[in-house]
Amino acid sequence: MLICCCALHCEAKPLIDHYRLQKLHAEHPFDVYRQQNIAVVVSGIGALNMAAATAWAAAFFEPARACWINLGVAGHQSLAVGELVVASQISQAGDNHSIYPVPLPKLRLALKPVISHAQPQSSYHDDALCDMEAYAFIHSASRFAPLELCHSLKIISDNAQHKPHRDKAAISQLIHARIDAIAGFAAQLMDLALQHARQKLPAEQLQRFLALAHFTQTQQIQLKKLLLGLRQHDYSLDQSLQSIDRMVDSRQILRQLEQQLHRQSEQL
Amino acid sequence: MADTIYIENAVRNHPRSTAILQRMPKARVINIERYGEVFNPKSQNFRLQKNNPALILARKHAGYSLPAPDGYNIGGHNNYYFSHMLNCVYDCRYCFLQGMYRSAHQVLFVNYEDFIADIEQICQQHSDEPVWFFSGYDCDSLAYEPITHFIDEHLPVFQRIDNAHLEIRTKSTQVRQLLQHPVNQRVVVAFSFTDEVTHRHSEHQVPSIDKRLDAMGKLAAAGWRLGLRFDPVVYHVNYQAEFERLLMRIFQRIDAASLHSVSLGSFRLPKQNFKTMHELYPEEKIFNQAFSRHQGMIGYAAEREQAMMGFCEQALLQYIPDSIFYPCHW
Ligand code: SF4
């Protein structure tokens, strides 16, 4: 699943339109839009809001299978207004700590450092973009997903020639103009998240085996490991299930599965 | 080839960094303060990162050459290892580096001058004895050579210091630069092999056995001393027939007289490395076989290990003299 975190509605709108997301009407602390495996959360301006929204989204959605994008506008000394930039390094102004998102393969978009500030800025750094939320986002999101699956995308809204503004329609328009590139990036990231999710055992698969007998906590961990090993194909766990069909003792089941796994693993 | 290069500000203007950036003109460059900022964070996933590892250019500050672990030798008493790189361009599923580092990025320490000064100093300390240096402990010694020129720059040093011996351990076929140097009898180029079945299953992106034998043949023809490393031998139902077939292929092409040493060891890993690697690749067959634990290591149960080592040793000794054979038991 893809979870996008935006500070403003006008930043989220092009995503909502592009993916045809629906607003979730249940009462939530943040506005949320969703369609199947894509969701957008609108946090409000600033680091605290962004950190809270990201952490909330991690609890609300299924974070083990998610990838994360922070999309928003930022300022830069010289980059053209409307340029799409992927954050290569994200830091908080006044703090030495940086987080380095892992660039996607064959990425054709510009990579630049981003420095997040507590207040809107009127002057620019030499090469880094200025924003307010990227650091809070990545700091929070990378606690719930591997860093490879967390990215911040920024559209340049102002530079030394074009002063910052609050024209919501203009901000949406800038992002809308780059929506295909953003969606392409998101699709690549979702592929990577899928690859990561395949390393995990779906809960329903585990459940089919847990239903056979009483497993202690330690045995459940053993069972999960064995099933991950046995799951060479989609159908292979069905075969394993058949082989322990009438067993009701957890130790016996684990022993049988372990033997199966060893046998199977000796054929490279 | 990496498409992203992280570079420490301290080595941004180092001549070797400049040369490497010129050799990789299409790479995107990201400046960093210390390589640990990129290499060490916890929330990284080695397996995902291996899809597209970056190159990190950094300075090493200490510990250039370290005493080799006990049992890590090919006949010498003074044994040191050094790693100019951390991580490898290849992706062998049994490789302990997967369990060692959180990041799959490749770190290259560009201050070779400090490695060289350290080698000189260690050799002076043991001035009346041979000193062995093992390269390729935390990386493949030659795989990145066209970019790093590390061996290229180190060979003259080993030529000049009379008691310095070097093992270059590799699965690569990048021997072009090596062949441009005069042969040094104190340097052993050691090629690692597993049988064809294990190679196909576990050694992703590693050159084929035949290509490695081609590279060995070229070096042997030029007079270089060679090594063979069968470590790890991975268990599978056909390991015996496959190991014999591998030896046949090797010794059809390589004269045993050109060999300096041959080592052999079964698949084994420190417990923590094994655990990390198994978590990264839970479906991997070579981690899902029957293992036992012994003194902090995970490996095959004694009976299987002895049978494997015994069989492989016997097979090997049909081709090589006992005097150049170095088995590694655990
Ligand atoms: S070639 Fe050696 S260092 Fe490289 S991945 Fe394989 S085992 Fe590891």
PDB file of N, CA and C and ligand atoms in Angstrom, chain B residues 50 87-98 136-141 143 169-172 192 202-204 206 231-232, ligand 1:
ATOM      1  N   LYS B  50      19.917  -4.061  -1.884  1.00  0.00           N
ATOM      2  CA  LYS B  50      20.763  -4.787  -2.836  1.00  0.00           C
ATOM      3  C   LYS B  50      20.239  -4.631  -4.273  1.00  0.00           C
ATOM      4  N   ASN B  87      31.467  -4.473   1.628  1.00  0.00           N
ATOM      5  CA  ASN B  87      30.398  -4.982   0.746  1.00  0.00           C
ATOM      6  C   ASN B  87      30.908  -5.249  -0.667  1.00  0.00           C
ATOM      7  N   CYS B  88      30.037  -5.866  -1.441  1.00  0.00           N
ATOM      8  CA  CYS B  88      30.491  -6.488  -2.674  1.00  0.00           C
ATOM      9  C   CYS B  88      29.497  -6.225  -3.798  1.00  0.00           C
ATOM     10  N   VAL B  89      30.002  -6.202  -5.013  1.00  0.00           N
ATOM     11  CA  VAL B  89      29.094  -6.014  -6.151  1.00  0.00           C
ATOM     12  C   VAL B  89      28.290  -7.287  -6.430  1.00  0.00           C
ATOM     13  N   TYR B  90      28.836  -8.429  -6.035  1.00  0.00           N
ATOM     14  CA  TYR B  90      28.120  -9.675  -6.259  1.00  0.00           C
ATOM     15  C   TYR B  90      27.100  -9.895  -5.127  1.00  0.00           C
ATOM     16  N   ASP B  91      26.343 -10.967  -5.277  1.00  0.00           N
ATOM     17  CA  ASP B  91      25.257 -11.199  -4.315  1.00  0.00           C
ATOM     18  C   ASP B  91      25.172 -12.698  -4.027  1.00  0.00           C
ATOM     19  N   CYS B  92      26.165 -13.197  -3.289  1.00  0.00           N
ATOM     20  CA  CYS B  92      26.142 -14.627  -2.954  1.00  0.00           C
ATOM     21  C   CYS B  92      25.257 -14.802  -1.736  1.00  0.00           C
ATOM     22  N   ARG B  93      24.333 -15.721  -1.841  1.00  0.00           N
ATOM     23  CA  ARG B  93      23.355 -15.839  -0.766  1.00  0.00           C
ATOM     24  C   ARG B  93      23.990 -16.300   0.536  1.00  0.00           C
ATOM     25  N   TYR B  94      25.109 -17.014   0.469  1.00  0.00           N
ATOM     26  CA  TYR B  94      25.747 -17.495   1.687  1.00  0.00           C
ATOM     27  C   TYR B  94      26.709 -16.473   2.294  1.00  0.00           C
ATOM     28  N   CYS B  95      26.851 -15.308   1.669  1.00  0.00           N
ATOM     29  CA  CYS B  95      27.902 -14.361   2.075  1.00  0.00           C
ATOM     30  C   CYS B  95      27.611 -13.742   3.443  1.00  0.00           C
ATOM     31  N   PHE B  96      28.591 -13.779   4.319  1.00  0.00           N
ATOM     32  CA  PHE B  96      28.377 -13.284   5.683  1.00  0.00           C
ATOM     33  C   PHE B  96      28.172 -11.766   5.724  1.00  0.00           C
ATOM     34  N   LEU B  97      28.546 -11.073   4.652  1.00  0.00           N
ATOM     35  CA  LEU B  97      28.396  -9.609   4.657  1.00  0.00           C
ATOM     36  C   LEU B  97      26.923  -9.192   4.805  1.00  0.00           C
ATOM     37  N   GLN B  98      26.024 -10.031   4.301  1.00  0.00           N
ATOM     38  CA  GLN B  98      24.584  -9.745   4.420  1.00  0.00           C
ATOM     39  C   GLN B  98      24.143  -9.678   5.879  1.00  0.00           C
ATOM     40  N   GLY B 136      40.255  -8.697   0.552  1.00  0.00           N
ATOM     41  CA  GLY B 136      38.994  -9.311   0.126  1.00  0.00           C
ATOM     42  C   GLY B 136      38.286 -10.021   1.246  1.00  0.00           C
ATOM     43  N   TYR B 137      38.472  -9.528   2.452  1.00  0.00           N
ATOM     44  CA  TYR B 137      37.772 -10.122   3.597  1.00  0.00           C
ATOM     45  C   TYR B 137      36.338  -9.586   3.665  1.00  0.00           C
ATOM     46  N   ASP B 138      36.201  -8.280   3.497  1.00  0.00           N
ATOM     47  CA  ASP B 138      34.868  -7.659   3.565  1.00  0.00           C
ATOM     48  C   ASP B 138      34.352  -7.246   2.193  1.00  0.00           C
ATOM     49  N   CYS B 139      34.950  -7.798   1.155  1.00  0.00           N
ATOM     50  CA  CYS B 139      34.554  -7.437  -0.210  1.00  0.00           C
ATOM     51  C   CYS B 139      35.186  -8.455  -1.156  1.00  0.00           C
ATOM     52  N   ASP B 140      34.972  -8.307  -2.450  1.00  0.00           N
ATOM     53  CA  ASP B 140      35.725  -9.092  -3.422  1.00  0.00           C
ATOM     54  C   ASP B 140      36.897  -8.208  -3.855  1.00  0.00           C
ATOM     55  N   SER B 141      38.118  -8.754  -3.824  1.00  0.00           N
ATOM     56  CA  SER B 141      39.308  -7.919  -4.053  1.00  0.00           C
ATOM     57  C   SER B 141      39.339  -7.272  -5.426  1.00  0.00           C
ATOM     58  N   ALA B 143      36.627  -7.335  -7.985  1.00  0.00           N
ATOM     59  CA  ALA B 143      35.396  -7.090  -8.748  1.00  0.00           C
ATOM     60  C   ALA B 143      35.226  -5.619  -9.125  1.00  0.00           C
ATOM     61  N   ARG B 169      41.812 -12.322  -2.943  1.00  0.00           N
ATOM     62  CA  ARG B 169      40.768 -13.347  -3.063  1.00  0.00           C
ATOM     63  C   ARG B 169      39.599 -12.794  -3.894  1.00  0.00           C
ATOM     64  N   THR B 170      39.168 -13.583  -4.849  1.00  0.00           N
ATOM     65  CA  THR B 170      38.173 -13.045  -5.783  1.00  0.00           C
ATOM     66  C   THR B 170      37.294 -14.119  -6.416  1.00  0.00           C
ATOM     67  N   LYS B 171      36.145 -13.655  -6.921  1.00  0.00           N
ATOM     68  CA  LYS B 171      35.339 -14.466  -7.839  1.00  0.00           C
ATOM     69  C   LYS B 171      35.221 -13.715  -9.161  1.00  0.00           C
ATOM     70  N   SER B 172      36.020 -12.695  -9.311  1.00  0.00           N
ATOM     71  CA  SER B 172      35.882 -11.823 -10.467  1.00  0.00           C
ATOM     72  C   SER B 172      36.785 -12.288 -11.608  1.00  0.00           C
ATOM     73  N   SER B 192      37.691 -18.257  -5.770  1.00  0.00           N
ATOM     74  CA  SER B 192      36.734 -19.068  -5.001  1.00  0.00           C
ATOM     75  C   SER B 192      35.757 -19.744  -5.955  1.00  0.00           C
ATOM     76  N   SER B 202      23.068 -19.865  -5.801  1.00  0.00           N
ATOM     77  CA  SER B 202      23.410 -18.918  -4.724  1.00  0.00           C
ATOM     78  C   SER B 202      24.284 -17.736  -5.128  1.00  0.00           C
ATOM     79  N   GLU B 203      24.983 -17.818  -6.256  1.00  0.00           N
ATOM     80  CA  GLU B 203      25.988 -16.776  -6.542  1.00  0.00           C
ATOM     81  C   GLU B 203      25.463 -15.837  -7.623  1.00  0.00           C
ATOM     82  N   HIS B 204      24.608 -14.917  -7.205  1.00  0.00           N
ATOM     83  CA  HIS B 204      23.969 -14.026  -8.165  1.00  0.00           C
ATOM     84  C   HIS B 204      24.963 -12.976  -8.669  1.00  0.00           C
ATOM     85  N   VAL B 206      27.640 -13.378 -10.125  1.00  0.00           N
ATOM     86  CA  VAL B 206      29.038 -13.829 -10.118  1.00  0.00           C
ATOM     87  C   VAL B 206      29.354 -14.427 -11.495  1.00  0.00           C
ATOM     88  N   ASP B 231      35.356 -22.658  -0.288  1.00  0.00           N
ATOM     89  CA  ASP B 231      34.867 -22.294   1.033  1.00  0.00           C
ATOM     90  C   ASP B 231      33.857 -21.165   0.887  1.00  0.00           C
ATOM     91  N   PRO B 232      32.577 -21.414   0.994  1.00  0.00           N
ATOM     92  CA  PRO B 232      31.988 -22.598   1.602  1.00  0.00           C
ATOM     93  C   PRO B 232      31.626 -23.678   0.571  1.00  0.00           C
TER      94      PRO B 232
HETATM   95  S1  SF4 C   1      31.976 -12.653  -4.024  1.00  0.00           S
HETATM   96 FE1  SF4 C   1      32.589 -12.977  -1.889  1.00  0.00          FE
HETATM   97  S2  SF4 C   1      32.320 -10.980  -0.929  1.00  0.00           S
HETATM   98 FE2  SF4 C   1      31.184 -10.947  -2.841  1.00  0.00          FE
HETATM   99  S3  SF4 C   1      29.074 -11.518  -2.305  1.00  0.00           S
HETATM  100 FE3  SF4 C   1      30.165 -13.378  -2.938  1.00  0.00          FE
HETATM  101  S4  SF4 C   1      30.970 -14.253  -1.030  1.00  0.00           S
HETATM  102 FE4  SF4 C   1      30.427 -12.120  -0.606  1.00  0.00          FE
END
